[in-house]
Every structure is written in C-alpha cells, then in structure tokens.
Coordinates of C-alpha atoms and ligand atoms in Angstrom, one line a residue:
X119 CA 123.2 123.7 97.8
X120 CA 121.3 126.3 99.7
X121 CA 118.3 125.1 101.8
X122 CA 115.1 127.0 102.1
X123 CA 114.3 127.5 105.8
X124 CA 110.8 127.4 107.2
X125 CA 111.4 130.7 109.0
X126 CA 112.2 132.4 105.8
X127 CA 109.1 130.9 104.1
X128 CA 106.9 132.2 106.9
X129 CA 108.5 135.6 106.8
X130 CA 108.1 135.9 103.0
X131 CA 104.5 134.7 102.9
X132 CA 103.1 135.8 106.2
X133 CA 101.7 132.2 106.3
X134 CA 100.5 130.3 109.4
X135 CA 102.3 127.0 110.2
X136 CA 99.6 124.4 110.6
X137 CA 102.0 121.6 111.3
X138 CA 105.7 121.9 111.8
X139 CA 108.1 119.0 111.4
X140 CA 110.7 119.6 108.7
X141 CA 112.3 123.0 109.0
X142 CA 114.5 122.9 105.9
X143 CA 113.6 122.2 102.3
X144 CA 115.7 121.4 99.3
X145 CA 113.6 123.6 97.0
X146 CA 110.1 124.4 95.8
X147 CA 108.0 122.3 93.5
X148 CA 104.5 122.9 92.0
X149 CA 104.1 119.4 90.7
X150 CA 103.5 116.1 92.6
X151 CA 104.6 114.2 89.5
X152 CA 108.1 115.6 89.5
X153 CA 108.6 116.8 93.1
X154 CA 112.1 116.0 94.5
X155 CA 113.1 114.5 97.9
X156 CA 112.8 117.1 100.6
X157 CA 111.1 119.8 98.5
X158 CA 108.3 122.0 99.6
X159 CA 105.1 121.6 97.5
X160 CA 103.2 124.7 96.5
X161 CA 99.6 123.7 95.7
X162 CA 98.4 125.8 92.7
X163 CA 95.1 125.9 90.9
X164 CA 95.5 125.6 87.1
X165 CA 93.3 125.2 84.1
X166 CA 92.9 121.4 84.5
X167 CA 93.8 120.6 88.1
X168 CA 93.9 121.9 91.7
X169 CA 97.3 121.0 93.2
X170 CA 95.6 120.6 96.6
X171 CA 94.1 117.3 95.3
X172 CA 97.6 115.9 94.9
X173 CA 98.9 116.7 98.4
X174 CA 99.2 113.1 99.6
X175 CA 101.2 112.2 96.5
X176 CA 103.4 115.3 96.8
X177 CA 104.1 114.6 100.5
X178 CA 105.4 111.1 99.8
X179 CA 108.7 112.6 98.6
X180 CA 108.2 116.2 99.6
X181 CA 109.0 117.5 103.1
X182 CA 106.0 119.8 103.3
X183 CA 103.5 121.9 101.5
X184 CA 102.1 125.4 101.2
X185 CA 98.3 125.4 100.9
X186 CA 95.5 127.9 100.8
X187 CA 92.8 125.3 101.5
X188 CA 93.1 123.5 104.9
X189 CA 93.5 119.8 104.1
X190 CA 91.8 117.2 106.2
X191 CA 93.9 114.4 107.7
X192 CA 97.2 114.3 109.5
X193 CA 100.5 114.6 107.7
X194 CA 103.0 113.1 110.1
X195 CA 106.6 114.0 109.6
X196 CA 105.7 116.8 107.2
X197 CA 105.2 120.5 107.5
X198 CA 102.2 122.4 106.4
X199 CA 102.0 126.2 105.9
X200 CA 98.6 127.9 105.3
X201 CA 98.5 131.1 103.2
X202 CA 95.7 133.1 101.7
X203 CA 97.0 132.7 98.1
X204 CA 99.5 130.0 97.1
X205 CA 100.5 131.6 93.8
X206 CA 101.2 134.9 95.5
X207 CA 103.3 133.0 98.1
X208 CA 105.4 131.4 95.4
X209 CA 106.0 134.9 94.0
X210 CA 106.7 136.3 97.5
X211 CA 109.3 133.6 98.3
X212 CA 111.1 134.2 95.0
X213 CA 111.1 138.0 95.5
X214 CA 112.5 137.5 99.0
X215 CA 115.3 135.2 97.7
X216 CA 116.2 137.6 95.0
X217 CA 116.2 140.7 97.3
X218 CA 118.4 138.9 99.9
X219 CA 121.1 138.1 97.3
X220 CA 123.8 140.4 95.9
X221 CA 123.4 139.3 92.2
X222 CA 123.2 141.3 89.0
X223 CA 119.8 140.5 87.4
X224 CA 119.4 140.8 83.6
X225 CA 115.8 140.9 82.5
X226 CA 115.0 140.1 78.8
X227 CA 111.7 141.3 77.3
X228 CA 110.6 141.9 73.7
X229 CA 108.3 140.3 71.2
X230 CA 110.8 137.9 69.5
X231 CA 114.0 136.3 70.4
X232 CA 113.8 136.4 74.2
X233 CA 114.6 132.8 74.9
X234 CA 117.5 132.7 72.4
X235 CA 118.9 136.0 73.7
X236 CA 118.6 134.9 77.3
X237 CA 120.5 131.7 76.4
X238 CA 123.2 133.7 74.5
X239 CA 123.6 136.1 77.4
X240 CA 123.9 133.2 79.9
X241 CA 126.5 131.6 77.6
X242 CA 128.6 134.7 77.5
X243 CA 128.3 135.7 81.1
X244 CA 128.8 132.1 82.1
X245 CA 132.4 132.4 80.9
X246 CA 133.2 134.3 84.1
X247 CA 130.1 134.2 86.4
X248 CA 128.0 131.5 88.0
X249 CA 124.7 132.1 86.2
X250 CA 121.2 131.2 87.1
X251 CA 118.8 131.5 84.1
X252 CA 115.2 130.8 83.6
X253 CA 114.7 127.3 82.1
X254 CA 113.4 126.8 78.6
X255 CA 110.5 129.2 78.1
X256 CA 109.4 129.4 81.7
X257 CA 108.8 133.2 81.4
X258 CA 105.6 133.9 83.2
X259 CA 104.1 134.6 86.6
X260 CA 104.6 130.9 87.6
X261 CA 107.8 130.0 85.7
X262 CA 109.9 133.0 86.7
X263 CA 109.4 132.7 90.5
X264 CA 109.9 128.9 90.2
X265 CA 113.2 129.4 88.5
X266 CA 114.4 132.1 90.9
X267 CA 113.5 129.7 93.8
X268 CA 116.1 127.3 92.4
X269 CA 118.9 129.8 93.3
X270 CA 121.8 128.1 95.1
X271 CA 123.1 131.3 96.6
X272 CA 126.5 131.3 95.0
X273 CA 125.3 132.8 91.7
X274 CA 126.6 136.2 90.7
X275 CA 124.3 136.8 87.8
X276 CA 120.7 135.8 87.0
X277 CA 119.3 136.0 83.4
X278 CA 115.5 136.2 83.5
X279 CA 113.3 135.9 80.4
X280 CA 110.0 137.9 80.9
X281 CA 107.0 137.1 78.7
X282 CA 103.9 139.1 78.4
X283 CA 100.6 138.9 76.8
X284 CA 98.7 141.7 78.6
X285 CA 99.4 145.1 80.2
X286 CA 101.0 144.7 83.7
X287 CA 102.6 141.3 83.0
X288 CA 106.2 142.7 82.9
X289 CA 105.7 144.9 85.9
X290 CA 104.6 141.9 87.9
X291 CA 107.6 139.9 86.9
X292 CA 110.0 142.8 87.6
X293 CA 108.5 143.2 91.0
X294 CA 109.6 139.6 91.7
X295 CA 112.9 139.5 89.8
X296 CA 114.0 143.1 90.4
X297 CA 116.2 143.4 87.3
X298 CA 119.2 145.8 87.2
X299 CA 119.8 145.7 83.5
X300 CA 117.2 145.1 80.7
X301 CA 117.3 143.9 77.2
X302 CA 114.3 144.7 74.9
X303 CA 114.8 142.7 71.8
X304 CA 112.2 144.3 69.5
X305 CA 108.5 145.2 69.4
X306 CA 106.1 143.5 67.0
X307 CA 102.5 142.4 66.5
X308 CA 102.0 139.4 68.8
X309 CA 99.4 138.4 71.4
X310 CA 97.3 141.3 70.0
X311 CA 94.2 139.5 71.4
X312 CA 95.5 140.4 74.9
X313 CA 97.3 143.7 74.1
X314 CA 94.9 145.3 71.6
X315 CA 97.5 147.4 69.9
X316 CA 101.2 147.6 69.0
X317 CA 101.5 150.6 71.3
X318 CA 100.3 148.5 74.2
X319 CA 102.9 145.7 73.3
X320 CA 105.6 148.4 73.5
X321 CA 104.3 150.0 76.7
X322 CA 104.2 146.6 78.4
X323 CA 107.7 145.5 77.3
X324 CA 109.0 148.8 78.5
X325 CA 107.4 148.4 82.0
X326 CA 110.9 147.0 82.8
X327 CA 112.3 150.6 82.5
X328 CA 110.6 151.4 85.8
X329 CA 113.1 149.0 87.5
X330 CA 116.4 149.1 85.8
X331 CA 119.4 151.4 85.6
X332 CA 120.5 150.3 82.1
X333 CA 118.6 149.2 79.1
X334 CA 120.0 147.6 76.0
X335 CA 117.8 148.0 72.9
X336 CA 117.8 147.3 69.2
X337 CA 118.7 150.5 67.4
X338 CA 117.2 149.1 64.1
X339 CA 113.8 148.9 65.6
X340 CA 112.8 152.6 65.4
X341 CA 109.4 152.1 67.1
X342 CA 111.1 150.5 70.1
X343 CA 113.8 153.2 70.2
X344 CA 111.1 155.9 70.2
X345 CA 109.6 154.3 73.3
X346 CA 112.9 154.4 75.2
X347 CA 113.2 158.2 74.8
X348 CA 112.9 159.8 78.1
X349 CA 114.3 156.8 80.0
X350 CA 116.2 158.4 82.9
X351 CA 118.9 155.6 83.1
X352 CA 121.5 154.6 80.6
X353 CA 120.4 153.5 77.2
X354 CA 122.8 151.2 75.2
X355 CA 121.9 150.5 71.6
X356 CA 122.9 147.7 69.4
X357 CA 122.3 147.2 65.7
X358 CA 123.5 146.7 62.1
X359 CA 121.9 149.3 60.0
X360 CA 121.5 152.4 62.2
X361 CA 124.1 154.1 64.3
X362 CA 124.5 152.2 67.6
X363 CA 126.8 151.8 70.6
X364 CA 127.5 148.1 69.8
X365 CA 127.3 147.3 66.1
X366 CA 128.0 144.6 63.7
X367 CA 129.9 145.0 60.4
X368 CA 131.1 142.7 57.7
X369 CA 128.2 140.3 58.4
X370 CA 128.6 137.0 56.5
X371 CA 125.6 134.6 56.9
X372 CA 126.3 131.0 56.2
X373 CA 123.9 128.1 56.0
X374 CA 124.4 127.1 59.6
X375 CA 126.0 130.0 61.2
X376 CA 127.4 133.5 60.8
X377 CA 130.7 135.5 61.1
X378 CA 130.8 139.2 61.8
X379 CA 132.8 141.9 63.5
X380 CA 131.4 143.5 66.7
X381 CA 132.4 147.2 67.2
X382 CA 132.3 148.1 70.9
X383 CA 132.0 151.6 72.5
X384 CA 135.7 151.4 73.6
X385 CA 136.6 151.2 69.8
X386 CA 137.7 147.6 70.1
X387 CA 136.6 145.2 67.4
X388 CA 136.0 141.5 67.8
X389 CA 135.3 139.1 65.0
X390 CA 133.0 136.3 66.1
X391 CA 131.6 133.1 64.8
X392 CA 128.1 132.0 65.6
X393 CA 126.9 128.5 65.2
X394 CA 123.2 129.6 64.7
X395 CA 121.9 130.9 61.5
X396 CA 120.0 134.0 60.3
X397 CA 120.3 137.7 60.6
X398 CA 118.0 137.7 63.7
X399 CA 120.5 135.7 65.6
X400 CA 123.2 138.3 64.8
X401 CA 120.9 140.8 66.6
X402 CA 120.4 138.4 69.5
X403 CA 124.2 138.0 69.7
X404 CA 124.7 141.8 69.7
X405 CA 122.2 142.1 72.5
X406 CA 124.3 139.6 74.5
X407 CA 127.5 141.3 73.6
X408 CA 126.1 144.7 74.7
X409 CA 125.1 143.3 78.1
X410 CA 128.5 141.6 78.5
X411 CA 130.3 144.8 77.7
X412 CA 128.2 146.7 80.3
X413 CA 129.1 144.1 82.9
X414 CA 132.8 144.3 82.1
X415 CA 133.4 141.0 80.4
X416 CA 136.6 140.4 78.5
X417 CA 136.3 140.4 74.7
X418 CA 137.7 136.8 74.5
X419 CA 135.0 135.7 76.9
X420 CA 132.4 137.3 74.7
X421 CA 133.8 135.6 71.7
X422 CA 133.9 132.1 73.3
X423 CA 130.5 132.6 74.9
X424 CA 128.9 133.4 71.5
X425 CA 130.8 130.7 69.6
X426 CA 130.0 127.9 72.0
X427 CA 126.2 128.5 71.9
X428 CA 124.5 125.8 69.8
X429 CA 121.0 127.3 69.6
X430 CA 117.6 126.5 71.1
X431 CA 115.7 123.5 69.7
X432 CA 112.8 124.5 67.4
X433 CA 114.1 128.0 66.7
X434 CA 115.6 128.5 63.2
X435 CA 117.3 125.1 63.2
X436 CA 118.8 124.3 59.8
X437 CA 118.9 120.5 59.0
X438 CA 119.8 118.4 55.9
X439 CA 117.1 115.8 55.3
X440 CA 117.1 113.5 52.2
X441 CA 119.1 116.0 50.3
X442 CA 116.8 119.0 51.1
X443 CA 117.7 121.9 53.4
X444 CA 115.0 122.2 56.1
X445 CA 114.6 125.3 58.3
X446 CA 112.7 124.1 61.4
X447 CA 111.3 127.2 63.0
X448 CA 108.4 125.5 64.6
X449 CA 108.3 127.0 68.0
X450 CA 106.0 129.9 67.4
X451 CA 104.9 132.5 64.9
X452 CA 103.7 136.1 64.5
X453 CA 104.0 138.5 61.5
X454 CA 107.4 139.8 62.4
X455 CA 109.1 136.4 63.0
X456 CA 107.3 135.0 59.9
X457 CA 108.8 137.8 57.9
X458 CA 112.3 137.0 59.2
X459 CA 111.9 133.3 58.6
X460 CA 110.7 133.8 55.0
X461 CA 113.8 135.9 54.4
X462 CA 115.9 133.0 55.6
X463 CA 114.0 130.6 53.3
X464 CA 114.8 132.8 50.3
X465 CA 118.4 133.4 51.4
X466 CA 119.0 129.6 51.7
X467 CA 117.0 128.7 48.5
X468 CA 118.9 126.3 46.4
X469 CA 116.4 125.0 43.9
X470 CA 112.7 125.3 44.9
X471 CA 111.6 127.1 48.1
X472 CA 108.8 125.4 49.9
X473 CA 106.9 127.2 52.7
X474 CA 105.0 125.0 55.1
X475 CA 103.2 127.6 57.2
X476 CA 100.7 127.1 60.0
X477 CA 98.3 129.7 61.5
X478 CA 99.6 132.6 63.5
X479 CA 97.4 132.6 66.6
X480 CA 96.3 135.2 69.1
X481 CA 96.3 138.1 66.6
X482 CA 92.8 139.3 67.3
X483 CA 91.1 141.5 64.7
X484 CA 94.4 141.8 62.9
X485 CA 94.5 138.1 62.1
X486 CA 92.9 138.0 58.7
X487 CA 94.8 140.8 57.1
X488 CA 98.1 139.5 58.7
X489 CA 97.7 136.1 57.1
X490 CA 96.7 137.6 53.7
X491 CA 99.6 140.1 53.6
X492 CA 102.1 137.3 54.5
X493 CA 100.8 134.9 51.9
X494 CA 100.3 137.5 49.2
X495 CA 104.0 138.5 49.4
X496 CA 105.4 134.9 49.3
X497 CA 105.6 134.2 45.5
X498 CA 106.9 137.7 44.5
X499 CA 109.7 137.0 46.9
X500 CA 110.6 133.6 45.4
X501 CA 108.6 131.0 47.3
X502 CA 107.6 128.3 44.8
X503 CA 105.3 126.1 46.8
X504 CA 103.0 126.8 49.8
X505 CA 101.5 124.2 52.1
X506 CA 99.0 126.1 54.2
X507 CA 98.1 124.5 57.5
X508 CA 95.1 125.5 59.6
X509 CA 92.0 127.5 59.0
X510 CA 93.5 131.0 58.7
X511 CA 96.4 130.0 56.4
X512 CA 94.0 128.0 54.3
X513 CA 91.7 131.0 53.9
X514 CA 94.6 133.3 53.0
X515 CA 96.2 130.7 50.6
X516 CA 94.2 132.0 47.6
X517 CA 96.5 135.0 47.7
X518 CA 99.4 132.8 46.8
X519 CA 100.7 133.0 43.2
X520 CA 102.5 129.6 43.0
X521 CA 101.5 125.9 43.5
X522 CA 99.6 125.5 46.8
X523 CA 98.4 122.7 49.0
X524 CA 96.1 122.9 52.0
X525 CA 96.3 120.8 55.1
X526 CA 93.9 120.5 58.1
X527 CA 96.8 119.9 60.5
X528 CA 100.5 119.5 60.8
X529 CA 100.4 115.7 60.4
X530 CA 98.6 116.0 57.0
X531 CA 101.1 118.7 56.0
X532 CA 103.9 116.3 56.8
X533 CA 102.5 113.7 54.5
X534 CA 102.1 116.2 51.6
X535 CA 105.6 117.5 52.2
X536 CA 107.2 114.0 52.2
X537 CA 105.4 113.4 48.8
X538 CA 106.6 116.5 47.1
X539 CA 109.9 117.3 48.6
X540 CA 112.9 116.4 46.4
X541 CA 116.7 116.8 46.6
X542 CA 117.9 120.4 46.4
X543 CA 114.7 121.9 47.9
X544 CA 114.8 124.4 50.7
X545 CA 111.9 124.1 53.1
X546 CA 110.7 126.4 55.9
X547 CA 108.3 125.0 58.6
X548 CA 106.8 127.5 60.9
X549 CA 103.5 128.2 62.8
X550 CA 102.2 129.1 66.2
X551 CA 102.8 126.8 69.1
X552 CA 99.2 125.6 69.1
X553 CA 99.7 124.3 65.5
X554 CA 102.3 121.8 66.6
X555 CA 104.3 122.3 63.4
X556 CA 107.1 119.9 64.7
X557 CA 104.7 117.1 63.6
X558 CA 105.5 118.1 60.0
X559 CA 109.1 117.3 60.6
X560 CA 108.3 114.0 62.3
X561 CA 106.4 113.0 59.2
X562 CA 109.3 113.7 56.8
X563 CA 112.0 112.2 59.0
X564 CA 109.9 109.0 59.2
X565 CA 109.5 109.0 55.5
X566 CA 113.2 109.6 55.0
X567 CA 113.9 106.7 57.3
X568 CA 115.9 108.9 59.6
X569 CA 113.9 107.8 62.7
X570 CA 113.0 110.2 65.5
X571 CA 115.1 113.3 65.9
X572 CA 115.3 115.5 69.0
X573 CA 113.3 118.7 68.6
Ligands
LIG27 C1 101.2 125.3 86.8 C2 101.8 124.7 85.6 O1 103.0 124.7 85.5 N1 101.0 124.1 84.7 C3 101.5 123.4 83.6 C4 100.9 122.0 83.5 O2 99.5 122.1 83.5 P1 98.6 120.9 84.1 O3 97.4 120.8 83.1 O4 99.3 119.7 84.3 O5 98.2 121.5 85.4 P2 97.4 122.7 85.9 O6 98.1 123.9 85.7 O7 95.9 122.7 85.6 O8 97.5 122.2 87.5 C5 97.5 123.0 88.6 C6 98.6 122.5 89.5 O9 98.4 121.1 89.8 C7 99.6 120.4 89.7 N2 99.4 119.0 89.5 C8 98.6 118.6 88.5 C9 98.5 117.2 88.3 C10 99.1 116.3 89.1 O10 99.0 115.1 89.0 N3 99.9 116.8 90.1 C11 100.1 118.1 90.3 O11 100.8 118.6 91.2 C12 100.2 121.1 88.5 O12 101.6 120.9 88.5 C13 99.9 122.6 88.8 O13 100.8 123.1 89.7 O14 101.3 121.4 82.3 C14 100.8 122.0 81.1 C15 101.2 121.2 80.0 O15 102.6 121.0 80.0 C16 101.4 123.5 81.1 O16 101.0 124.2 80.0 C17 101.1 124.2 82.4 O17 101.8 125.4 82.4 C18 101.2 126.6 82.8 C19 100.4 127.2 81.7 C20 102.3 127.6 83.2 O18 102.1 128.8 83.3 N4 103.6 127.1 83.5 C21 104.7 128.0 83.8 C22 105.7 127.1 84.7 C23 105.4 128.5 82.6 O19 106.3 129.4 82.7 N5 105.1 127.9 81.5 C24 105.7 128.3 80.2 C25 104.8 129.0 79.3 C26 104.8 130.4 79.6 C27 104.0 131.3 78.6 O20 103.2 130.8 77.8 N6 104.3 132.5 78.5 C28 103.7 133.5 77.7 C29 103.8 134.8 78.4 C30 102.7 135.0 79.4 C31 103.2 135.8 80.6 C32 102.1 136.5 81.3 N7 100.9 135.8 81.4 C33 102.7 136.9 82.7 O21 101.9 136.7 83.7 O22 103.7 137.4 82.8 C34 104.4 133.7 76.4 O23 103.8 134.1 75.5 O24 105.6 133.4 76.3 C35 106.0 127.0 79.4 O25 105.3 126.0 79.8 O26 106.8 127.0 78.5
LIG28 N1 115.7 139.0 67.1 C1 114.7 138.4 66.5 N2 113.8 139.1 65.7 C2 112.8 138.6 65.1 N3 112.5 137.3 65.2 C3 113.2 136.5 66.0 C4 114.4 137.0 66.7 N4 115.0 136.0 67.3 C5 114.2 134.9 67.1 N5 113.2 135.2 66.3 C6 112.1 134.3 65.9 O1 111.3 134.0 67.0 C7 111.2 132.6 67.2 C8 111.1 132.3 68.7 O2 112.4 132.5 69.2 P1 112.6 132.6 70.8 O3 111.9 131.5 71.4 O4 114.0 132.9 71.1 O5 111.7 133.9 71.1 P2 110.8 134.3 72.3 O6 110.6 135.8 72.3 O7 111.4 133.7 73.6 O8 109.4 133.5 72.1 P3 108.3 133.3 73.2 O9 107.7 134.6 73.6 O10 107.3 132.5 72.6 O11 108.9 132.6 74.4 C9 112.3 132.0 66.5 O12 112.0 130.7 66.1 C10 112.5 133.0 65.3 O13 111.6 132.7 64.3
LIG29 C1 104.4 130.0 72.8 C2 104.0 131.3 73.2 N1 105.0 131.9 74.0 C3 103.7 132.1 71.9 O1 104.6 132.8 71.4 N2 102.5 132.1 71.5 C4 102.2 132.6 70.2 C5 100.7 132.8 70.1 C6 102.6 131.5 69.2 O2 102.8 130.4 69.5 O3 102.8 131.9 68.0

C-alpha cells in the first residue's frame, strides 16, 4: 500500500507544518469516528459539526491532522499541518495524487444511473485492470477527493462518479479527477431547485467535455445528444432505438435480469446476460460496454464483467415477498426515473399493480405539475392501487383513477401495504432519498415474518 508523505502533502496544499513528527500516513480521513491507524485527519466544517472539535479523538489513532484553525495544546508524537482551507486541501491532495499517476480515468455524469453505470464499468474493466472506483454514492466535492486519496498507486484505471446539483459542480470535480473518458448517462429533470432549468442540467453534466478526449453518450436521449454536438473530441454513442456505435438488439427482459446482443463498431456481436432487471439497466450496461470497447477490452471480458454484476442495493431490486413481486427502487426519485420504474411495474404486473410512491424532492417550481402528471398517468397505464406518501404525492393523488391510500410517511405506508398486499400482486416502492422509502419494505418484511433484509 502506498503511503502519503508529509512532503507531498505540504507541496500539494502549500500548508505550514506546525508540528512535525510522523512523516508518512496510511491515508486520509475526515471522520474521528472511523479514522484508521496512521491516517491523516482532515478537519472539515459540515452542517452539524466542526471537525476541529474532534482533533483529540482523531489523533488517538491518526498520525496527524490538517487544520485551518490553530489548535491549542500540544500533540506529542503527531504531525499538524496548517492550511487556509481544509476542504480545498483535501481536493488539492487528491488532484496531486491523480496527476502524478499514469491511470485512465473514466468520469460518469448524468441525471440517472450514474452509480449503477460506474459499478458496471468497474466490473467490466476489473476483468483486466486494477480499478479504483468511487465508493457507493460518494460523488461530490468531498466524496470524490476522499476516494481518490485511497489510491494505492498500482491501479491502472479509476472510475469516478460525478454528481451535481448546481452549475460548476462537474467542473470542480473534473479539475480534481482529470477524466480522460466520459460517460453521460442521460439528462432529465432533477435537482431543478439548484439548476433552474433542464438546459442548465445538461450544461452542467457536459462540463466534463472541457476535460476529456472521448465521450460516450446515450443516443436515445436526443436532448443530450444535441448538447454534445460541437464536441471536439471523439463521441461514441450507445442505444437501442436510434442508430448508435454500440447498440443492443434482441433485448429480452426477464423478471430478474435481461439477455441481449451487443453490436460493436468492429461488427462483432456479443450476447450477454445481465443479472439486473429493467430496460434502464440495458442502457447502463451498453454504456459500460462502450467504455470497455474504447479501452480495448476483450469481448469475453465484457461479457463476464456484465454477467457477474449483481446490482446496487436499493436500485430496481426485484424481490419475492409473501407471494408478491416487489420492485424496491427506494434510493431516489425524479420524473424520469419514476417514469422508468412505473414501466417496470407494468411490465412485471402479474395480477394487481400497486404503486407506493413517495415525494420527488428538489424539483422547485416544477414540483406540483410533475407530481400531478405522474399520478394522472398511472391508472390509464394499468396501476390498480396507489399509496401516496408525503405532502406532494398526497396532494396529487386526487388525479389517480383507481383505489388510493394516503400516508404521512413511509412507515405508515408500510402498514397499509402489509394490510392490502396479497399473493400475485406486483408492487413498486419508490421516492426521493429524504422520504426513506426503504422503511416501507421493512414494514412488509416484518409483517411477512421474513426478518430484516439487507437494503
Ligand atoms: C463531511 C461528511 O462526510 N459529512 C457526512 C456526515 O455528516 P455529519 O453530520 O456527521 O458531519 P458534518 O458534515 O456536519 O461534520 C463535519 C466534519 O466533522 C466530522 N466529525 C463529526 C463528528 C464526529 O464525532 N467526528 C468527526 O470527525 C465529520 O466527519 C465531518 O468531516 O454524515 C452525514 C450522515 O451520514 C452525511 O450526510 C454527511 O455527508 C456529507 C453531506 C457529504 O457531502 N459527504 C460526502 C463524503 C459524500 O460524497 N456524500 C454522499 C452524498 C453526495 C451527494 O449528495 N451528492 C449529490 C451531488 C452533489 C454534488 C455537488 N454538490 C458537487 O459539489 O459536486 C447527488 O445528488 O448525488 C453520500 O453520503 O452518499
Ligand atoms: N439509465 C437510467 N435511466 C433512467 N433511470 C435510471 C437509469 N439507471 C438507473 N435509473 C434509476 O435511477 C435510480 C438511481 O440509480 P443510480 O443510483 O444508479 O443513479 P444515480 O444517478 O447514481 O443517482 P444519484 O445521483 O442519486 O447518485 C434507480 O433506482 C433507477 O430508478
Ligand atoms: C440522493 C441524491 N443523490 C438524490 O438523488 N436526491 C434526489 C433529490 C432524490 O433523492 O430523489
């Protein structure tokens, strides 16, 4: 494992060493509760805490700290570096580590499917390369540098998810991660509170074009495709409906997976099996295949990388519970991903289709109409029962044509669902992160006597 050297930290941050003892660190940590032996603590200010207040705790296991407020007291045996801004220093260290390494960096942006696509890319490229990827959903100005700082030094590829909720977010992350190749999954209405318009969502996601030589984009998202026109590098497209460089044909969607044939630009064809369900995951897999093709992976490696991926918890998980089929898509929600999830509900409908839908948050002035449009279209599409969770869904629920229930929160929705759900039903559970829709599932698994399940 590669050690971080004090010299490099000082060079990257321009910091002043207040006290020098340890000169090597096993990594960076921002949390005194989880810091590992020998790590360097970066004291950040957050919404609830100021990391500087946990310096003593952090230094019990940590070997030193980076601070932007001079601490009182003596920290024997530990190293202290003073900087003007600790968050910026975290980013500076990560940038320096990335620049000093000869790795291919794949950056993944877009409204929906970034985490899943990042994991699929890592699974495929991992068939040949040593891959560092961002963990879970750590996709912002803190999470991305933190993940990069975990580089061991022998990686040949990094796959970095980049999240945004306002203009400039992707540029900031690219300035740290310096991607060589980009994937933009799609552009849709999300975080409109911060962005203001769909144009601004697209402009922000495409900030990555200022950095990369190659971009891989979804050819079936015409609004996205339009935005890539004029890109001076290489554009690789993937898709199912429109003409694209990497395309899928003979798509068969099953309950818990999919089989399809990928057609590559070299005219080779590859039939692949996916263990995750839904047409959106065919798109995510195509994105991964297009990157793998660009990076010269063998077709067999692409096949096994896709087939061995088992999905990300809380994203379109299909489970059997008490004889019902439950689609647990509880991680987040916006109009585009709701649309896709409702399609899945109808596709997998066996007897009754029950939609347990929580508010879609952060949509700004578009919020009310987005909820109304979604709910109004449910029963014509075949949804039989709606459980509306949260203020906005409840307000919109009068648009629903079938039997409806209203719930204050996900816990209450879980109780309603466990009362009405019967064998043969197909259930979709989805809402924004703040709605904690996983609680619905906890309610029904308890009622079914299944006990706790991992989500
Ligand atoms: C800094 C941090 O990670 N905070 C997380 C922590 O919060 P907590 O309340 O505990 O602490 P504070 O942040 O107030 O504390 C400040 C520091 O003090 C440390 N500390 C505290 C107590 C203690 O006893 N000891 C300590 O050392 C503390 O560790 C801090 O360093 O826990 C919360 C609950 O779990 C987390 O919500 C909070 O996470 C913050 C928000 C965060 O940004 N974390 C990143 C590591 C991250 O990547 N998180 C992702 C979420 C990313 C996300 O929402 N992305 C958006 C896109 C936005 C991108 C854009 N803004 C950009 O800049 O590009 C998206 O829409 O996807 C994650 O958690 O999944
Ligand atoms: N290609 C896609 N197109 C549309 N919706 C998708 C796609 N892939 C996944 N989704 C939907 O988006 C949800 C979140 O998936 P994922 O976490 O991979 O996306 P994300 O972009 O990383 O989200 P976040 O920005 O919150 O991190 C899934 O549960 C699913 O409903
Ligand atoms: C979880 C976060 N990345 C996100 O997507 N937020 C929106 C508002 C959501 O949870 O729906």
